[in-house]
């Protein structure tokens, strides 16, 4: 039986760059877990999310600067229209910095961020800059559909750096 090869760091970043939706998780200052779907863009080895200054994300993330993210990666092509094929996933924990609204504290933002948030709203948004740490935990990335039933063959851990 042929051994499945783990995806590379570059393949993971390629998938993160192509996707735009993720589930962002964090802990409120009083210790309650929270998560929400976000639209993001990736570039420069980090991810960026625009949020309202009064959102829980903007208010709670600075308390710990720690987040976790799971990015679903659609797979199956045309087959997914006929059968319920779950997405592959890329999960990781990260350090996050919430940049205040109206402050261009983030160096050179990826141009893709401008496509997510209209220019007239960008000045009113906080930008959450997410720095993945340690390892990416993947499920189903680079794995043939028939092998997804085997968790050991479907999982991989890839160092972030």
Tab-separated table of N, CA and C in Angstrom:
chain	number	residue	atom	x	y	z
A	1	UNK	N	0.836	-1.170	0.000
A	1	UNK	CA	0.000	0.000	0.000
A	1	UNK	C	0.885	1.238	0.000
A	2	UNK	N	0.558	2.184	-0.883
A	2	UNK	CA	1.352	3.398	-1.011
A	2	UNK	C	1.106	4.330	0.172
A	3	UNK	N	2.168	4.844	0.762
A	3	UNK	CA	2.090	5.756	1.902
A	3	UNK	C	1.726	7.156	1.399
A	4	UNK	N	0.766	7.812	2.052
A	4	UNK	CA	0.390	9.172	1.696
A	4	UNK	C	1.443	10.115	2.248
A	5	UNK	N	1.898	11.050	1.402
A	5	UNK	CA	2.909	12.005	1.821
A	5	UNK	C	2.235	13.224	2.439
A	6	UNK	N	2.796	13.731	3.527
A	6	UNK	CA	2.246	14.921	4.178
A	6	UNK	C	2.375	16.118	3.249
A	7	UNK	N	1.417	17.034	3.334
A	7	UNK	CA	1.534	18.253	2.525
A	7	UNK	C	2.714	19.091	3.024
A	8	UNK	N	3.231	19.926	2.159
A	8	UNK	CA	4.339	20.799	2.534
A	8	UNK	C	3.802	22.118	3.083
A	9	UNK	N	4.657	22.866	3.725
A	9	UNK	CA	4.298	24.183	4.241
A	9	UNK	C	3.802	25.075	3.097
A	10	UNK	N	4.475	25.008	1.944
A	10	UNK	CA	4.047	25.824	0.800
A	10	UNK	C	2.664	25.422	0.307
A	11	UNK	N	2.351	24.138	0.313
A	11	UNK	CA	1.020	23.697	-0.097
A	11	UNK	C	-0.045	24.213	0.878
A	12	UNK	N	0.284	24.216	2.161
A	12	UNK	CA	-0.654	24.718	3.163
A	12	UNK	C	-0.910	26.204	2.940
A	13	UNK	N	0.158	26.986	2.765
A	13	UNK	CA	-0.018	28.419	2.535
A	13	UNK	C	-0.759	28.672	1.223
A	14	UNK	N	-0.538	27.854	0.224
A	14	UNK	CA	-1.270	27.991	-1.038
A	14	UNK	C	-2.763	27.802	-0.791
A	15	UNK	N	-3.121	26.794	-0.004
A	15	UNK	CA	-4.529	26.559	0.321
A	15	UNK	C	-5.097	27.719	1.146
A	16	UNK	N	-4.341	28.218	2.114
A	16	UNK	CA	-4.807	29.340	2.933
A	16	UNK	C	-5.006	30.593	2.084
A	17	UNK	N	-4.148	30.802	1.111
A	17	UNK	CA	-4.255	31.970	0.243
A	17	UNK	C	-5.462	31.870	-0.681
A	18	UNK	N	-5.770	30.663	-1.137
A	18	UNK	CA	-6.905	30.472	-2.048
A	18	UNK	C	-8.249	30.542	-1.325
A	19	UNK	N	-8.286	30.165	-0.066
A	19	UNK	CA	-9.539	30.195	0.700
A	19	UNK	C	-9.781	31.613	1.207
A	20	UNK	N	-10.988	31.878	1.701
A	20	UNK	CA	-11.269	33.198	2.262
A	20	UNK	C	-12.182	33.136	3.483
A	21	UNK	N	-12.653	31.947	3.847
A	21	UNK	CA	-13.533	31.804	5.011
A	21	UNK	C	-12.866	30.925	6.049
A	22	UNK	N	-13.030	31.310	7.318
A	22	UNK	CA	-12.472	30.507	8.412
A	22	UNK	C	-13.348	30.685	9.651
A	23	UNK	N	-13.146	29.804	10.605
A	23	UNK	CA	-13.759	29.950	11.921
A	23	UNK	C	-12.646	30.409	12.858
A	24	UNK	N	-12.849	31.575	13.448
A	24	UNK	CA	-11.879	32.172	14.352
A	24	UNK	C	-12.387	31.976	15.780
A	25	UNK	N	-11.551	31.403	16.631
A	25	UNK	CA	-11.927	31.136	18.024
A	25	UNK	C	-10.998	31.909	18.955
A	26	UNK	N	-11.567	32.329	20.071
A	26	UNK	CA	-10.816	33.088	21.063
A	26	UNK	C	-11.524	32.928	22.404
A	27	UNK	N	-10.955	33.499	23.429
A	27	UNK	CA	-11.536	33.418	24.773
A	27	UNK	C	-11.815	34.840	25.233
A	28	UNK	N	-13.000	35.047	25.794
A	28	UNK	CA	-13.351	36.383	26.301
A	28	UNK	C	-12.521	36.666	27.558
A	29	UNK	N	-12.440	37.927	27.978
A	29	UNK	CA	-11.652	38.251	29.179
A	29	UNK	C	-12.094	37.497	30.429
A	30	UNK	N	-13.363	37.077	30.498
A	30	UNK	CA	-13.803	36.318	31.679
A	30	UNK	C	-13.751	34.811	31.441
A	31	UNK	N	-13.038	34.378	30.389
A	31	UNK	CA	-12.768	32.958	30.172
A	31	UNK	C	-13.789	32.184	29.368
A	32	UNK	N	-14.765	32.848	28.765
A	32	UNK	CA	-15.753	32.137	27.966
A	32	UNK	C	-15.240	31.941	26.541
A	33	UNK	N	-15.345	30.710	26.021
A	33	UNK	CA	-14.895	30.475	24.645
A	33	UNK	C	-15.885	31.081	23.657
A	34	UNK	N	-15.363	31.607	22.585
A	34	UNK	CA	-16.164	32.194	21.517
A	34	UNK	C	-15.575	31.783	20.178
A	35	UNK	N	-16.425	31.681	19.184
A	35	UNK	CA	-15.940	31.474	17.818
A	35	UNK	C	-16.940	32.075	16.863
A	36	UNK	N	-16.446	32.489	15.715
A	36	UNK	CA	-17.331	33.044	14.700
A	36	UNK	C	-16.678	32.879	13.334
A	37	UNK	N	-17.529	32.845	12.340
A	37	UNK	CA	-17.033	32.779	10.972
A	37	UNK	C	-16.512	34.140	10.555
A	38	UNK	N	-15.399	34.135	9.846
A	38	UNK	CA	-14.804	35.382	9.360
A	38	UNK	C	-14.362	35.200	7.917
A	39	UNK	N	-14.322	36.313	7.220
A	39	UNK	CA	-13.729	36.349	5.891
A	39	UNK	C	-12.336	36.933	6.086
A	40	UNK	N	-11.346	36.315	5.480
A	40	UNK	CA	-9.968	36.739	5.707
A	40	UNK	C	-9.213	36.782	4.387
A	41	UNK	N	-8.039	37.331	4.463
A	41	UNK	CA	-7.091	37.252	3.362
A	41	UNK	C	-5.735	36.884	3.963
A	42	UNK	N	-4.879	36.309	3.152
A	42	UNK	CA	-3.567	35.871	3.633
A	42	UNK	C	-2.469	36.542	2.810
A	43	UNK	N	-1.363	36.791	3.466
A	43	UNK	CA	-0.199	37.354	2.799
A	43	UNK	C	0.897	37.613	3.798
A	44	UNK	N	2.132	37.588	3.339
A	44	UNK	CA	3.285	37.884	4.191
A	44	UNK	C	3.398	36.924	5.382
A	45	UNK	N	2.936	35.674	5.237
A	45	UNK	CA	3.035	34.700	6.323
A	45	UNK	C	2.065	34.951	7.460
A	46	UNK	N	0.994	35.704	7.206
A	46	UNK	CA	-0.024	35.969	8.210
A	46	UNK	C	-1.386	36.075	7.551
A	47	UNK	N	-2.406	36.156	8.387
A	47	UNK	CA	-3.763	36.304	7.891
A	47	UNK	C	-4.335	37.599	8.457
A	48	UNK	N	-5.277	38.187	7.716
A	48	UNK	CA	-5.859	39.465	8.104
A	48	UNK	C	-7.378	39.367	8.062
A	49	UNK	N	-8.019	39.908	9.106
A	49	UNK	CA	-9.474	39.941	9.195
A	49	UNK	C	-9.866	41.373	9.545
A	50	UNK	N	-10.848	41.911	8.844
A	50	UNK	CA	-11.372	43.239	9.170
A	50	UNK	C	-12.617	43.043	10.031
A	51	UNK	N	-12.664	43.726	11.173
A	51	UNK	CA	-13.800	43.593	12.096
A	51	UNK	C	-14.244	44.981	12.552
A	52	UNK	N	-15.477	45.064	13.004
A	52	UNK	CA	-15.997	46.321	13.554
A	52	UNK	C	-15.299	46.618	14.879
A	53	UNK	N	-15.009	47.877	15.155
A	53	UNK	CA	-14.327	48.233	16.410
A	53	UNK	C	-15.093	47.828	17.663
A	54	UNK	N	-16.413	47.686	17.563
A	54	UNK	CA	-17.216	47.314	18.732
A	54	UNK	C	-17.549	45.827	18.765
A	55	UNK	N	-16.985	45.048	17.847
A	55	UNK	CA	-17.263	43.602	17.817
A	55	UNK	C	-16.574	42.900	18.976
A	56	UNK	N	-17.104	41.733	19.337
A	56	UNK	CA	-16.466	40.950	20.397
A	56	UNK	C	-15.032	40.604	20.029
A	57	UNK	N	-14.794	40.336	18.765
A	57	UNK	CA	-13.427	39.993	18.349
A	57	UNK	C	-12.472	41.151	18.662
A	58	UNK	N	-12.860	42.355	18.275
A	58	UNK	CA	-11.990	43.519	18.505
A	58	UNK	C	-11.814	43.812	19.987
A	59	UNK	N	-12.841	43.535	20.771
A	59	UNK	CA	-12.774	43.831	22.198
A	59	UNK	C	-12.141	42.724	23.039
A	60	UNK	N	-12.318	41.464	22.651
A	60	UNK	CA	-11.859	40.344	23.475
A	60	UNK	C	-10.487	39.792	23.105
A	61	UNK	N	-10.131	39.799	21.831
A	61	UNK	CA	-8.848	39.205	21.430
A	61	UNK	C	-7.657	39.875	22.120
A	62	UNK	N	-7.631	41.195	22.282
A	62	UNK	CA	-6.464	41.811	22.949
A	62	UNK	C	-6.223	41.335	24.382
A	63	UNK	N	-7.234	40.769	25.033
A	63	UNK	CA	-7.056	40.305	26.418
A	63	UNK	C	-6.007	39.209	26.522
A	64	UNK	N	-5.928	38.330	25.523
A	64	UNK	CA	-4.957	37.228	25.578
A	64	UNK	C	-4.014	37.199	24.380
A	65	UNK	N	-4.390	37.844	23.298
A	65	UNK	CA	-3.638	37.828	22.032
A	65	UNK	C	-3.542	36.434	21.431
A	66	UNK	N	-4.322	35.487	21.928
A	66	UNK	CA	-4.279	34.115	21.427
A	66	UNK	C	-5.599	33.768	20.742
A	67	UNK	N	-5.490	33.146	19.572
A	67	UNK	CA	-6.672	32.699	18.830
A	67	UNK	C	-6.385	31.315	18.259
A	68	UNK	N	-7.424	30.677	17.802
A	68	UNK	CA	-7.296	29.446	17.029
A	68	UNK	C	-8.128	29.652	15.779
A	69	UNK	N	-7.708	29.024	14.697
A	69	UNK	CA	-8.405	29.205	13.438
A	69	UNK	C	-8.542	27.863	12.748
A	70	UNK	N	-9.694	27.647	12.135
A	70	UNK	CA	-9.910	26.466	11.303
A	70	UNK	C	-10.429	26.945	9.959
A	71	UNK	N	-9.727	26.539	8.916
A	71	UNK	CA	-10.078	26.922	7.554
A	71	UNK	C	-10.600	25.686	6.831
A	72	UNK	N	-11.888	25.674	6.445
A	72	UNK	CA	-12.391	24.556	5.641
A	72	UNK	C	-11.925	24.726	4.197
A	73	UNK	N	-11.497	23.625	3.592
A	73	UNK	CA	-11.013	23.642	2.209
A	73	UNK	C	-11.920	22.733	1.392
A	74	UNK	N	-12.683	23.350	0.507
A	74	UNK	CA	-13.621	22.586	-0.308
A	74	UNK	C	-12.849	21.595	-1.174
A	75	UNK	N	-13.435	20.412	-1.306
A	75	UNK	CA	-12.806	19.386	-2.134
A	75	UNK	C	-13.882	18.542	-2.785
A	76	UNK	N	-13.506	17.774	-3.763
A	76	UNK	CA	-14.441	16.872	-4.413
A	76	UNK	C	-14.891	17.323	-5.782
A	77	UNK	N	-14.659	18.584	-6.135
A	77	UNK	CA	-15.034	19.078	-7.458
A	77	UNK	C	-16.493	18.808	-7.773
A	78	UNK	N	-16.745	18.318	-8.979
A	78	UNK	CA	-18.111	18.022	-9.401
A	78	UNK	C	-18.748	16.921	-8.572
A	79	UNK	N	-17.928	16.026	-8.064
A	79	UNK	CA	-18.438	14.936	-7.239
A	79	UNK	C	-19.158	15.457	-5.993
A	80	UNK	N	-18.691	16.609	-5.471
A	80	UNK	CA	-19.302	17.171	-4.270
A	80	UNK	C	-20.722	17.674	-4.525
A	81	UNK	N	-21.094	17.851	-5.789
A	81	UNK	CA	-22.464	18.242	-6.111
A	81	UNK	C	-23.421	17.060	-5.995
A	82	UNK	N	-22.883	15.848	-6.093
A	82	UNK	CA	-23.697	14.643	-6.035
A	82	UNK	C	-23.677	13.962	-4.679
A	83	UNK	N	-22.567	14.069	-3.973
A	83	UNK	CA	-22.392	13.377	-2.706
A	83	UNK	C	-21.960	14.371	-1.622
A	84	UNK	N	-22.359	14.139	-0.378
A	84	UNK	CA	-21.945	15.041	0.708
A	84	UNK	C	-20.492	14.776	1.109
A	85	UNK	N	-19.590	15.495	0.503
A	85	UNK	CA	-18.164	15.324	0.791
A	85	UNK	C	-17.747	16.432	1.756
A	86	UNK	N	-17.311	16.056	2.957
A	86	UNK	CA	-16.916	17.106	3.917
A	86	UNK	C	-15.652	17.813	3.443
A	87	UNK	N	-15.494	19.059	3.844
A	87	UNK	CA	-14.281	19.764	3.441
A	87	UNK	C	-13.069	19.224	4.188
A	88	UNK	N	-11.920	19.429	3.581
A	88	UNK	CA	-10.668	19.211	4.295
A	88	UNK	C	-10.513	20.411	5.237
A	89	UNK	N	-9.619	20.330	6.209
A	89	UNK	CA	-9.434	21.452	7.127
A	89	UNK	C	-7.961	21.716	7.414
A	90	UNK	N	-7.695	22.973	7.695
A	90	UNK	CA	-6.386	23.403	8.187
A	90	UNK	C	-6.666	24.153	9.486
A	91	UNK	N	-6.113	23.667	10.589
A	91	UNK	CA	-6.321	24.303	11.892
A	91	UNK	C	-4.976	24.694	12.480
A	92	UNK	N	-4.989	25.751	13.263
A	92	UNK	CA	-3.755	26.186	13.916
A	92	UNK	C	-4.088	27.160	15.035
A	93	UNK	N	-3.149	27.312	15.947
A	93	UNK	CA	-3.293	28.380	16.931
A	93	UNK	C	-2.340	29.496	16.520
A	94	UNK	N	-2.630	30.683	17.032
A	94	UNK	CA	-1.887	31.844	16.553
A	94	UNK	C	-1.886	32.948	17.588
A	95	UNK	N	-0.979	33.862	17.386
A	95	UNK	CA	-0.962	35.118	18.134
A	95	UNK	C	-1.678	36.130	17.256
A	96	UNK	N	-2.491	36.977	17.852
A	96	UNK	CA	-3.242	37.960	17.080
A	96	UNK	C	-3.047	39.356	17.644
A	97	UNK	N	-2.957	40.316	16.754
A	97	UNK	CA	-2.853	41.723	17.133
A	97	UNK	C	-4.050	42.436	16.511
A	98	UNK	N	-4.787	43.172	17.329
A	98	UNK	CA	-5.914	43.954	16.828
A	98	UNK	C	-5.432	45.393	16.656
A	99	UNK	N	-5.378	45.832	15.400
A	99	UNK	CA	-4.953	47.201	15.103
A	99	UNK	C	-6.184	48.104	15.146
A	100	UNK	N	-6.125	49.209	15.900
A	100	UNK	CA	-7.284	50.096	16.044
A	100	UNK	C	-7.743	50.664	14.702
A	101	UNK	N	-9.010	50.993	14.630
A	101	UNK	CA	-9.587	51.583	13.423
A	101	UNK	C	-8.913	52.911	13.108
A	102	UNK	N	-8.739	53.160	11.820
A	102	UNK	CA	-8.194	54.435	11.381
A	102	UNK	C	-6.706	54.596	11.558
A	103	UNK	N	-6.025	53.544	12.010
A	103	UNK	CA	-4.581	53.633	12.203
A	103	UNK	C	-3.900	52.672	11.261
A	104	UNK	N	-3.146	53.155	10.330
A	104	UNK	CA	-2.461	52.266	9.382
A	104	UNK	C	-1.247	51.604	10.011
A	105	UNK	N	-1.446	50.939	11.168
A	105	UNK	CA	-0.341	50.323	11.893
A	105	UNK	C	0.192	49.090	11.171
A	106	UNK	N	-0.658	48.472	10.378
A	106	UNK	CA	-0.224	47.299	9.652
A	106	UNK	C	0.588	47.784	8.468
A	107	UNK	N	1.809	47.265	8.337
A	107	UNK	CA	2.707	47.692	7.275
A	107	UNK	C	2.070	47.701	5.913
A	108	UNK	N	2.433	46.807	5.080
A	108	UNK	CA	1.860	46.755	3.741
A	108	UNK	C	0.785	45.674	3.736
A	109	UNK	N	-0.469	46.103	3.772
A	109	UNK	CA	-1.581	45.161	3.753
A	109	UNK	C	-1.665	44.495	2.385
A	110	UNK	N	-2.033	43.229	2.357
A	110	UNK	CA	-2.191	42.572	1.059
A	110	UNK	C	-3.288	43.254	0.250
A	111	UNK	N	-3.099	43.387	-1.055
A	111	UNK	CA	-4.126	44.003	-1.897
A	111	UNK	C	-5.466	43.283	-1.797
A	112	UNK	N	-5.451	42.005	-1.472
A	112	UNK	CA	-6.701	41.239	-1.369
A	112	UNK	C	-7.591	41.778	-0.260
A	113	UNK	N	-7.014	42.437	0.752
A	113	UNK	CA	-7.819	42.991	1.824
A	113	UNK	C	-8.744	44.082	1.289
A	114	UNK	N	-8.270	44.848	0.328
A	114	UNK	CA	-9.091	45.896	-0.280
A	114	UNK	C	-10.285	45.297	-1.015
A	115	UNK	N	-10.146	44.074	-1.522
A	115	UNK	CA	-11.276	43.424	-2.197
A	115	UNK	C	-12.316	42.945	-1.194
A	116	UNK	N	-11.907	42.657	0.037
A	116	UNK	CA	-12.836	42.192	1.062
A	116	UNK	C	-13.598	43.330	1.711
A	117	UNK	N	-12.938	44.455	1.885
A	117	UNK	CA	-13.536	45.591	2.579
A	117	UNK	C	-13.442	46.808	1.665
A	118	UNK	N	-14.572	47.412	1.339
A	118	UNK	CA	-14.525	48.623	0.497
A	118	UNK	C	-13.661	49.702	1.135
A	119	UNK	N	-12.984	50.475	0.310
A	119	UNK	CA	-12.042	51.498	0.790
A	119	UNK	C	-12.693	52.452	1.777
A	120	UNK	N	-13.954	52.828	1.543
A	120	UNK	CA	-14.605	53.782	2.446
A	120	UNK	C	-14.883	53.191	3.821
A	121	UNK	N	-14.912	51.853	3.933
A	121	UNK	CA	-15.132	51.216	5.240
A	121	UNK	C	-13.834	50.799	5.910
A	122	UNK	N	-12.776	50.648	5.140
A	122	UNK	CA	-11.515	50.151	5.694
A	122	UNK	C	-11.003	51.042	6.828
A	123	UNK	N	-11.165	52.345	6.693
A	123	UNK	CA	-10.695	53.265	7.738
A	123	UNK	C	-11.487	53.106	9.035
A	124	UNK	N	-12.705	52.562	8.939
A	124	UNK	CA	-13.553	52.394	10.125
A	124	UNK	C	-13.443	51.004	10.744
A	125	UNK	N	-12.619	50.148	10.191
A	125	UNK	CA	-12.480	48.768	10.673
A	125	UNK	C	-11.216	48.601	11.506
A	126	UNK	N	-11.290	47.685	12.446
A	126	UNK	CA	-10.077	47.208	13.108
A	126	UNK	C	-9.545	46.066	12.250
A	127	UNK	N	-8.251	45.975	12.132
A	127	UNK	CA	-7.645	44.873	11.395
A	127	UNK	C	-7.032	43.917	12.417
A	128	UNK	N	-7.467	42.656	12.348
A	128	UNK	CA	-6.880	41.622	13.196
A	128	UNK	C	-5.805	40.951	12.365
A	129	UNK	N	-4.580	41.065	12.818
A	129	UNK	CA	-3.428	40.462	12.136
A	129	UNK	C	-3.092	39.173	12.877
A	130	UNK	N	-3.125	38.063	12.165
A	130	UNK	CA	-3.002	36.742	12.781
A	130	UNK	C	-1.692	36.099	12.353
A	131	UNK	N	-0.876	35.710	13.332
A	131	UNK	CA	0.434	35.107	13.113
A	131	UNK	C	0.371	33.635	13.517
A	132	UNK	N	0.217	32.697	12.570
A	132	UNK	CA	0.183	31.274	12.945
A	132	UNK	C	1.462	30.875	13.681
A	133	UNK	N	1.292	29.982	14.667
A	133	UNK	CA	2.431	29.530	15.471
A	133	UNK	C	2.480	28.008	15.526
A	134	UNK	N	3.659	27.492	15.760
A	134	UNK	CA	3.903	26.078	16.016
A	134	UNK	C	3.636	25.197	14.800
A	135	UNK	N	2.418	24.631	14.682
A	135	UNK	CA	2.137	23.680	13.604
A	135	UNK	C	0.763	23.909	13.006
A	136	UNK	N	0.650	23.569	11.720
A	136	UNK	CA	-0.647	23.461	11.076
A	136	UNK	C	-1.103	22.024	11.276
A	137	UNK	N	-2.324	21.837	11.701
A	137	UNK	CA	-2.915	20.504	11.799
A	137	UNK	C	-3.897	20.389	10.641
A	138	UNK	N	-3.641	19.449	9.755
A	138	UNK	CA	-4.499	19.315	8.581
A	138	UNK	C	-5.268	18.007	8.627
A	139	UNK	N	-6.408	18.024	7.963
A	139	UNK	CA	-7.182	16.798	7.775
A	139	UNK	C	-7.658	16.795	6.334
A	140	UNK	N	-7.205	15.818	5.575
A	140	UNK	CA	-7.659	15.645	4.203
A	140	UNK	C	-6.939	16.467	3.160
A	141	UNK	N	-5.919	17.223	3.543
A	141	UNK	CA	-5.167	18.005	2.559
A	141	UNK	C	-4.181	17.075	1.860
A	142	UNK	N	-4.288	16.988	0.548
A	142	UNK	CA	-3.397	16.127	-0.232
A	142	UNK	C	-3.701	14.647	-0.098
A	143	UNK	N	-4.900	14.303	0.384
A	143	UNK	CA	-5.287	12.914	0.600
A	143	UNK	C	-6.398	12.558	-0.384
A	144	UNK	N	-6.280	11.440	-1.093
A	144	UNK	CA	-7.359	11.031	-1.995
A	144	UNK	C	-8.668	10.840	-1.225
A	145	UNK	N	-9.799	11.113	-1.870
A	145	UNK	CA	-11.101	11.030	-1.215
A	145	UNK	C	-11.342	9.689	-0.528
A	146	UNK	N	-10.944	8.608	-1.149
A	146	UNK	CA	-11.200	7.294	-0.569
A	146	UNK	C	-10.406	7.038	0.711
A	147	UNK	N	-9.337	7.780	0.925
A	147	UNK	CA	-8.530	7.589	2.146
A	147	UNK	C	-9.013	8.454	3.307
A	148	UNK	N	-10.004	9.321	3.069
A	148	UNK	CA	-10.491	10.181	4.144
A	148	UNK	C	-11.120	9.396	5.282
A	149	UNK	N	-11.528	8.180	5.013
A	149	UNK	CA	-12.112	7.341	6.067
A	149	UNK	C	-11.068	6.883	7.083
A	150	UNK	N	-9.818	6.996	6.726
A	150	UNK	CA	-8.729	6.567	7.593
A	150	UNK	C	-8.114	7.803	8.263
A	151	UNK	N	-8.462	8.070	9.528
A	151	UNK	CA	-7.947	9.265	10.198
A	151	UNK	C	-6.417	9.337	10.225
A	152	UNK	N	-5.770	8.224	10.418
A	152	UNK	CA	-4.300	8.245	10.487
A	152	UNK	C	-3.690	8.692	9.160
A	153	UNK	N	-4.292	8.296	8.057
A	153	UNK	CA	-3.781	8.688	6.738
A	153	UNK	C	-4.202	10.107	6.365
A	154	UNK	N	-5.255	10.619	6.983
A	154	UNK	CA	-5.817	11.924	6.616
A	154	UNK	C	-5.232	13.094	7.388
A	155	UNK	N	-4.629	12.820	8.545
A	155	UNK	CA	-4.105	13.880	9.398
A	155	UNK	C	-2.628	14.126	9.113
A	156	UNK	N	-2.231	15.378	9.313
A	156	UNK	CA	-0.806	15.706	9.220
A	156	UNK	C	-0.528	16.921	10.083
A	157	UNK	N	0.689	17.009	10.558
A	157	UNK	CA	1.160	18.174	11.299
A	157	UNK	C	2.353	18.715	10.528
A	158	UNK	N	2.250	20.002	10.182
A	158	UNK	CA	3.298	20.641	9.390
A	158	UNK	C	3.780	21.871	10.158
A	159	UNK	N	5.082	21.996	10.400
A	159	UNK	CA	5.576	23.167	11.114
A	159	UNK	C	5.230	24.468	10.371
A	160	UNK	N	4.847	25.494	11.119
A	160	UNK	CA	4.509	26.783	10.527
A	160	UNK	C	5.771	27.425	9.949
A	161	UNK	N	6.855	27.345	10.681
A	161	UNK	CA	8.107	27.980	10.212
A	161	UNK	C	9.159	26.945	9.906
